[in-house]
mmCIF file with all atom_site columns, C-alpha atoms in Angstrom:
data_model
loop_
_atom_site.group_PDB
_atom_site.id
_atom_site.type_symbol
_atom_site.label_atom_id
_atom_site.label_alt_id
_atom_site.label_comp_id
_atom_site.label_asym_id
_atom_site.label_entity_id
_atom_site.label_seq_id
_atom_site.pdbx_PDB_ins_code
_atom_site.Cartn_x
_atom_site.Cartn_y
_atom_site.Cartn_z
_atom_site.occupancy
_atom_site.B_iso_or_equiv
_atom_site.pdbx_formal_charge
_atom_site.auth_seq_id
_atom_site.auth_comp_id
_atom_site.auth_asym_id
_atom_site.auth_atom_id
_atom_site.pdbx_PDB_model_num
ATOM 1   C CA . MET A 1 1   ? 113.110 109.575 75.287  1.00 0.00 ? 1   MET A CA 1
ATOM 2   C CA . GLU A 1 2   ? 110.414 108.846 72.950  1.00 0.00 ? 2   GLU A CA 1
ATOM 3   C CA . TYR A 1 3   ? 106.785 110.946 74.749  1.00 0.00 ? 3   TYR A CA 1
ATOM 4   C CA . ARG A 1 4   ? 104.191 112.139 74.324  1.00 0.00 ? 4   ARG A CA 1
ATOM 5   C CA . LEU A 1 5   ? 104.037 116.154 75.033  1.00 0.00 ? 5   LEU A CA 1
ATOM 6   C CA . VAL A 1 6   ? 100.073 117.520 75.701  1.00 0.00 ? 6   VAL A CA 1
ATOM 7   C CA . THR A 1 7   ? 99.895  120.734 76.871  1.00 0.00 ? 7   THR A CA 1
ATOM 8   C CA . GLY A 1 8   ? 96.735  122.007 78.530  1.00 0.00 ? 8   GLY A CA 1
ATOM 9   C CA . ARG A 1 9   ? 95.145  126.314 78.215  1.00 0.00 ? 9   ARG A CA 1
ATOM 10  C CA . GLY A 1 10  ? 92.593  127.764 80.256  1.00 0.00 ? 10  GLY A CA 1
ATOM 11  C CA . GLU A 1 11  ? 92.295  128.172 83.458  1.00 0.00 ? 11  GLU A CA 1
ATOM 12  C CA . MET A 1 12  ? 92.797  125.364 85.964  1.00 0.00 ? 12  MET A CA 1
ATOM 13  C CA . ILE A 1 13  ? 88.940  125.205 87.651  1.00 0.00 ? 13  ILE A CA 1
ATOM 14  C CA . CYS A 1 14  ? 89.358  124.171 91.758  1.00 0.00 ? 14  CYS A CA 1
ATOM 15  C CA . HIS A 1 15  ? 86.689  121.567 93.429  1.00 0.00 ? 15  HIS A CA 1
ATOM 16  C CA . CYS A 1 16  ? 87.429  121.854 97.082  1.00 0.00 ? 16  CYS A CA 1
ATOM 17  C CA . ILE A 1 17  ? 85.733  118.742 98.849  1.00 0.00 ? 17  ILE A CA 1
ATOM 18  C CA . ARG A 1 18  ? 85.290  118.451 102.940 1.00 0.00 ? 18  ARG A CA 1
ATOM 19  C CA . LEU A 1 19  ? 85.037  114.347 103.644 1.00 0.00 ? 19  LEU A CA 1
ATOM 20  C CA . LYS A 1 20  ? 83.094  113.276 106.078 1.00 0.00 ? 20  LYS A CA 1
ATOM 21  C CA . ARG A 1 21  ? 83.644  110.661 108.951 1.00 0.00 ? 21  ARG A CA 1
ATOM 22  C CA . GLY A 1 22  ? 82.916  107.292 108.112 1.00 0.00 ? 22  GLY A CA 1
ATOM 23  C CA . GLU A 1 23  ? 83.284  108.086 103.770 1.00 0.00 ? 23  GLU A CA 1
ATOM 24  C CA . ASP A 1 24  ? 85.450  106.177 101.589 1.00 0.00 ? 24  ASP A CA 1
ATOM 25  C CA . LEU A 1 25  ? 88.633  108.176 100.620 1.00 0.00 ? 25  LEU A CA 1
ATOM 26  C CA . LYS A 1 26  ? 89.001  106.992 96.883  1.00 0.00 ? 26  LYS A CA 1
ATOM 27  C CA . ASP A 1 27  ? 84.949  105.787 96.531  1.00 0.00 ? 27  ASP A CA 1
ATOM 28  C CA . SER A 1 28  ? 84.752  109.930 97.258  1.00 0.00 ? 28  SER A CA 1
ATOM 29  C CA . ILE A 1 29  ? 87.494  111.059 94.443  1.00 0.00 ? 29  ILE A CA 1
ATOM 30  C CA . LEU A 1 30  ? 85.560  108.892 91.608  1.00 0.00 ? 30  LEU A CA 1
ATOM 31  C CA . ALA A 1 31  ? 82.155  109.767 92.597  1.00 0.00 ? 31  ALA A CA 1
ATOM 32  C CA . VAL A 1 32  ? 83.144  113.594 92.341  1.00 0.00 ? 32  VAL A CA 1
ATOM 33  C CA . CYS A 1 33  ? 84.812  112.904 88.986  1.00 0.00 ? 33  CYS A CA 1
ATOM 34  C CA . ALA A 1 34  ? 81.816  111.431 87.531  1.00 0.00 ? 34  ALA A CA 1
ATOM 35  C CA . GLU A 1 35  ? 79.711  113.684 89.316  1.00 0.00 ? 35  GLU A CA 1
ATOM 36  C CA . LYS A 1 36  ? 81.541  116.988 87.546  1.00 0.00 ? 36  LYS A CA 1
ATOM 37  C CA . ASN A 1 37  ? 82.712  114.859 84.086  1.00 0.00 ? 37  ASN A CA 1
ATOM 38  C CA . ILE A 1 38  ? 86.052  115.514 84.893  1.00 0.00 ? 38  ILE A CA 1
ATOM 39  C CA . ARG A 1 39  ? 88.176  115.021 81.885  1.00 0.00 ? 39  ARG A CA 1
ATOM 40  C CA . ALA A 1 40  ? 92.167  114.947 83.630  1.00 0.00 ? 40  ALA A CA 1
ATOM 41  C CA . GLY A 1 41  ? 92.624  116.635 86.600  1.00 0.00 ? 41  GLY A CA 1
ATOM 42  C CA . VAL A 1 42  ? 95.624  116.746 89.836  1.00 0.00 ? 42  VAL A CA 1
ATOM 43  C CA . LEU A 1 43  ? 94.803  116.122 93.620  1.00 0.00 ? 43  LEU A CA 1
ATOM 44  C CA . LEU A 1 44  ? 96.064  119.030 94.460  1.00 0.00 ? 44  LEU A CA 1
ATOM 45  C CA . SER A 1 45  ? 95.768  118.670 98.492  1.00 0.00 ? 45  SER A CA 1
ATOM 46  C CA . GLY A 1 46  ? 94.241  116.511 100.279 1.00 0.00 ? 46  GLY A CA 1
ATOM 47  C CA . VAL A 1 47  ? 94.422  116.785 104.409 1.00 0.00 ? 47  VAL A CA 1
ATOM 48  C CA . GLY A 1 48  ? 92.822  115.118 107.328 1.00 0.00 ? 48  GLY A CA 1
ATOM 49  C CA . CYS A 1 49  ? 92.481  111.511 108.309 1.00 0.00 ? 49  CYS A CA 1
ATOM 50  C CA . ILE A 1 50  ? 91.608  108.314 108.205 1.00 0.00 ? 50  ILE A CA 1
ATOM 51  C CA . LEU A 1 51  ? 90.120  105.308 110.822 1.00 0.00 ? 51  LEU A CA 1
ATOM 52  C CA . ARG A 1 52  ? 91.272  102.467 108.653 1.00 0.00 ? 52  ARG A CA 1
ATOM 53  C CA . GLY A 1 53  ? 92.880  101.928 105.237 1.00 0.00 ? 53  GLY A CA 1
ATOM 54  C CA . LYS A 1 54  ? 93.940  100.258 102.398 1.00 0.00 ? 54  LYS A CA 1
ATOM 55  C CA . ILE A 1 55  ? 96.735  100.668 100.432 1.00 0.00 ? 55  ILE A CA 1
ATOM 56  C CA . ARG A 1 56  ? 98.787  98.799  98.066  1.00 0.00 ? 56  ARG A CA 1
ATOM 57  C CA . ASP A 1 57  ? 102.220 98.127  97.783  1.00 0.00 ? 57  ASP A CA 1
ATOM 58  C CA . ALA A 1 58  ? 105.148 98.232  95.649  1.00 0.00 ? 58  ALA A CA 1
ATOM 59  C CA . SER A 1 59  ? 104.907 94.823  94.443  1.00 0.00 ? 59  SER A CA 1
ATOM 60  C CA . GLY A 1 60  ? 101.314 96.275  92.557  1.00 0.00 ? 60  GLY A CA 1
ATOM 61  C CA . VAL A 1 61  ? 99.870  93.276  93.866  1.00 0.00 ? 61  VAL A CA 1
ATOM 62  C CA . THR A 1 62  ? 99.359  92.668  98.611  1.00 0.00 ? 62  THR A CA 1
ATOM 63  C CA . ILE A 1 63  ? 97.046  95.219  99.976  1.00 0.00 ? 63  ILE A CA 1
ATOM 64  C CA . ARG A 1 64  ? 98.159  95.723  103.356 1.00 0.00 ? 64  ARG A CA 1
ATOM 65  C CA . GLU A 1 65  ? 95.110  96.829  105.817 1.00 0.00 ? 65  GLU A CA 1
ATOM 66  C CA . ILE A 1 66  ? 95.493  99.646  108.507 1.00 0.00 ? 66  ILE A CA 1
ATOM 67  C CA . THR A 1 67  ? 94.028  98.713  111.813 1.00 0.00 ? 67  THR A CA 1
ATOM 68  C CA . GLU A 1 68  ? 94.423  102.480 113.033 1.00 0.00 ? 68  GLU A CA 1
ATOM 69  C CA . HIS A 1 69  ? 93.865  106.284 113.037 1.00 0.00 ? 69  HIS A CA 1
ATOM 70  C CA . CYS A 1 70  ? 96.198  107.663 110.957 1.00 0.00 ? 70  CYS A CA 1
ATOM 71  C CA . GLU A 1 71  ? 96.888  111.195 109.361 1.00 0.00 ? 71  GLU A CA 1
ATOM 72  C CA . ILE A 1 72  ? 97.486  111.708 105.973 1.00 0.00 ? 72  ILE A CA 1
ATOM 73  C CA . VAL A 1 73  ? 100.439 113.379 105.153 1.00 0.00 ? 73  VAL A CA 1
ATOM 74  C CA . SER A 1 74  ? 100.833 113.183 101.639 1.00 0.00 ? 74  SER A CA 1
ATOM 75  C CA . LEU A 1 75  ? 98.167  112.597 98.948  1.00 0.00 ? 75  LEU A CA 1
ATOM 76  C CA . ASN A 1 76  ? 98.559  113.272 95.128  1.00 0.00 ? 76  ASN A CA 1
ATOM 77  C CA . GLY A 1 77  ? 97.531  111.220 91.929  1.00 0.00 ? 77  GLY A CA 1
ATOM 78  C CA . THR A 1 78  ? 96.155  112.011 88.278  1.00 0.00 ? 78  THR A CA 1
ATOM 79  C CA . VAL A 1 79  ? 91.868  112.333 88.834  1.00 0.00 ? 79  VAL A CA 1
ATOM 80  C CA . SER A 1 80  ? 89.322  112.086 85.968  1.00 0.00 ? 80  SER A CA 1
ATOM 81  C CA . ALA A 1 81  ? 86.109  110.306 84.895  1.00 0.00 ? 81  ALA A CA 1
ATOM 82  C CA . LYS A 1 82  ? 87.482  107.167 83.352  1.00 0.00 ? 82  LYS A CA 1
ATOM 83  C CA . ARG A 1 83  ? 89.868  106.432 86.459  1.00 0.00 ? 83  ARG A CA 1
ATOM 84  C CA . CYS A 1 84  ? 92.315  107.508 89.366  1.00 0.00 ? 84  CYS A CA 1
ATOM 85  C CA . HIS A 1 85  ? 96.288  107.343 90.014  1.00 0.00 ? 85  HIS A CA 1
ATOM 86  C CA . ILE A 1 86  ? 96.330  108.246 93.658  1.00 0.00 ? 86  ILE A CA 1
ATOM 87  C CA . HIS A 1 87  ? 99.302  107.497 96.266  1.00 0.00 ? 87  HIS A CA 1
ATOM 88  C CA . ILE A 1 88  ? 98.814  108.071 100.134 1.00 0.00 ? 88  ILE A CA 1
ATOM 89  C CA . ALA A 1 89  ? 101.466 108.578 102.852 1.00 0.00 ? 89  ALA A CA 1
ATOM 90  C CA . LEU A 1 90  ? 99.660  108.144 106.081 1.00 0.00 ? 90  LEU A CA 1
ATOM 91  C CA . SER A 1 91  ? 101.443 108.956 109.984 1.00 0.00 ? 91  SER A CA 1
ATOM 92  C CA . LYS A 1 92  ? 100.860 106.232 112.386 1.00 0.00 ? 92  LYS A CA 1
ATOM 93  C CA . GLY A 1 93  ? 100.486 106.744 115.684 1.00 0.00 ? 93  GLY A CA 1
ATOM 94  C CA . ASP A 1 94  ? 104.053 106.505 116.332 1.00 0.00 ? 94  ASP A CA 1
ATOM 95  C CA . LEU A 1 95  ? 104.958 108.814 113.724 1.00 0.00 ? 95  LEU A CA 1
ATOM 96  C CA . SER A 1 96  ? 106.454 106.073 111.453 1.00 0.00 ? 96  SER A CA 1
ATOM 97  C CA . THR A 1 97  ? 104.677 107.143 108.260 1.00 0.00 ? 97  THR A CA 1
ATOM 98  C CA . ILE A 1 98  ? 103.666 104.247 104.966 1.00 0.00 ? 98  ILE A CA 1
ATOM 99  C CA . GLY A 1 99  ? 102.674 105.117 101.838 1.00 0.00 ? 99  GLY A CA 1
ATOM 100 C CA . GLY A 1 100 ? 101.193 102.987 98.915  1.00 0.00 ? 100 GLY A CA 1
ATOM 101 C CA . HIS A 1 101 ? 98.966  103.265 95.907  1.00 0.00 ? 101 HIS A CA 1
ATOM 102 C CA . LEU A 1 102 ? 95.259  104.222 97.759  1.00 0.00 ? 102 LEU A CA 1
ATOM 103 C CA . CYS A 1 103 ? 92.666  101.246 97.583  1.00 0.00 ? 103 CYS A CA 1
ATOM 104 C CA . SER A 1 104 ? 89.072  101.700 98.104  1.00 0.00 ? 104 SER A CA 1
ATOM 105 C CA . GLY A 1 105 ? 88.739  101.200 102.082 1.00 0.00 ? 105 GLY A CA 1
ATOM 106 C CA . CYS A 1 106 ? 90.448  104.051 103.320 1.00 0.00 ? 106 CYS A CA 1
ATOM 107 C CA . ILE A 1 107 ? 87.873  105.192 105.668 1.00 0.00 ? 107 ILE A CA 1
ATOM 108 C CA . VAL A 1 108 ? 87.701  108.735 106.635 1.00 0.00 ? 108 VAL A CA 1
ATOM 109 C CA . ASN A 1 109 ? 87.837  109.736 110.076 1.00 0.00 ? 109 ASN A CA 1
ATOM 110 C CA . THR A 1 110 ? 87.174  113.252 111.721 1.00 0.00 ? 110 THR A CA 1
ATOM 111 C CA . THR A 1 111 ? 87.549  114.978 107.870 1.00 0.00 ? 111 THR A CA 1
ATOM 112 C CA . CYS A 1 112 ? 89.350  115.122 104.773 1.00 0.00 ? 112 CYS A CA 1
ATOM 113 C CA . GLU A 1 113 ? 89.473  118.563 102.930 1.00 0.00 ? 113 GLU A CA 1
ATOM 114 C CA . LEU A 1 114 ? 90.296  117.817 99.127  1.00 0.00 ? 114 LEU A CA 1
ATOM 115 C CA . VAL A 1 115 ? 91.304  120.281 95.994  1.00 0.00 ? 115 VAL A CA 1
ATOM 116 C CA . ILE A 1 116 ? 91.274  118.516 92.720  1.00 0.00 ? 116 ILE A CA 1
ATOM 117 C CA . GLY A 1 117 ? 92.425  120.663 90.177  1.00 0.00 ? 117 GLY A CA 1
ATOM 118 C CA . GLU A 1 118 ? 90.342  120.520 86.782  1.00 0.00 ? 118 GLU A CA 1
ATOM 119 C CA . LEU A 1 119 ? 92.644  120.670 83.668  1.00 0.00 ? 119 LEU A CA 1
ATOM 120 C CA . PRO A 1 120 ? 90.951  122.330 80.556  1.00 0.00 ? 120 PRO A CA 1
ATOM 121 C CA . GLY A 1 121 ? 92.213  121.175 77.157  1.00 0.00 ? 121 GLY A CA 1
ATOM 122 C CA . VAL A 1 122 ? 93.157  118.179 78.556  1.00 0.00 ? 122 VAL A CA 1
ATOM 123 C CA . ASP A 1 123 ? 91.744  114.574 78.475  1.00 0.00 ? 123 ASP A CA 1
ATOM 124 C CA . PHE A 1 124 ? 93.444  111.785 80.356  1.00 0.00 ? 124 PHE A CA 1
ATOM 125 C CA . GLY A 1 125 ? 93.001  108.603 78.626  1.00 0.00 ? 125 GLY A CA 1
ATOM 126 C CA . VAL A 1 126 ? 94.023  104.856 79.397  1.00 0.00 ? 126 VAL A CA 1
ATOM 127 C CA . GLU A 1 127 ? 96.466  102.337 77.689  1.00 0.00 ? 127 GLU A CA 1
ATOM 128 C CA . GLN A 1 128 ? 97.147  98.738  78.213  1.00 0.00 ? 128 GLN A CA 1
ATOM 129 C CA . ASP A 1 129 ? 101.492 98.950  77.881  1.00 0.00 ? 129 ASP A CA 1
ATOM 130 C CA . GLU A 1 130 ? 102.688 95.649  76.767  1.00 0.00 ? 130 GLU A CA 1
ATOM 131 C CA . GLU A 1 131 ? 105.757 96.792  78.610  1.00 0.00 ? 131 GLU A CA 1
ATOM 132 C CA . THR A 1 132 ? 104.635 97.131  82.245  1.00 0.00 ? 132 THR A CA 1
ATOM 133 C CA . GLY A 1 133 ? 101.223 94.985  81.802  1.00 0.00 ? 133 GLY A CA 1
ATOM 134 C CA . TYR A 1 134 ? 99.431  97.313  83.438  1.00 0.00 ? 134 TYR A CA 1
ATOM 135 C CA . ASP A 1 135 ? 96.348  100.349 81.393  1.00 0.00 ? 135 ASP A CA 1
ATOM 136 C CA . GLU A 1 136 ? 98.289  103.426 81.517  1.00 0.00 ? 136 GLU A CA 1
ATOM 137 C CA . LEU A 1 137 ? 97.937  106.273 81.336  1.00 0.00 ? 137 LEU A CA 1
ATOM 138 C CA . ILE A 1 138 ? 97.931  108.471 78.339  1.00 0.00 ? 138 ILE A CA 1
ATOM 139 C CA . PHE A 1 139 ? 97.737  112.585 78.062  1.00 0.00 ? 139 PHE A CA 1
ATOM 140 C CA . LEU A 1 140 ? 95.341  113.860 74.797  1.00 0.00 ? 140 LEU A CA 1
ATOM 141 C CA . ASN A 1 141 ? 94.365  116.675 73.908  1.00 0.00 ? 141 ASN A CA 1
ATOM 142 C CA . ALA A 1 142 ? 90.900  117.713 74.663  1.00 0.00 ? 142 ALA A CA 1
#
């Protein structure tokens, strides 16, 4: 197995943000990363609910619209000012769960409490991967 191991050094910086009704979840995360110039970060926690949403399924193509209020039961991913790769799991009113790749269009209902951990000594880059066909995350020493 070939891989690139990057180890950060220093204290993690935690950015704690509370989003309010009407804010777009993904766009807000991107804005925080840009404002704080986060080079490498991870979503440590994301708790709240949405009015409606958009998530992409595993095909990498199909975006599904969620047209009901849902609880955010999981929100995780890698984030930076350059790019974000975030997955979300949502619980519907009947307690069934759906999830996928977070897209713009997930609109906060009452609140969403976010904690982003910034990783010192690490930088996230992007590189075209011929095997997957996607621009993939690469880990770099800062």
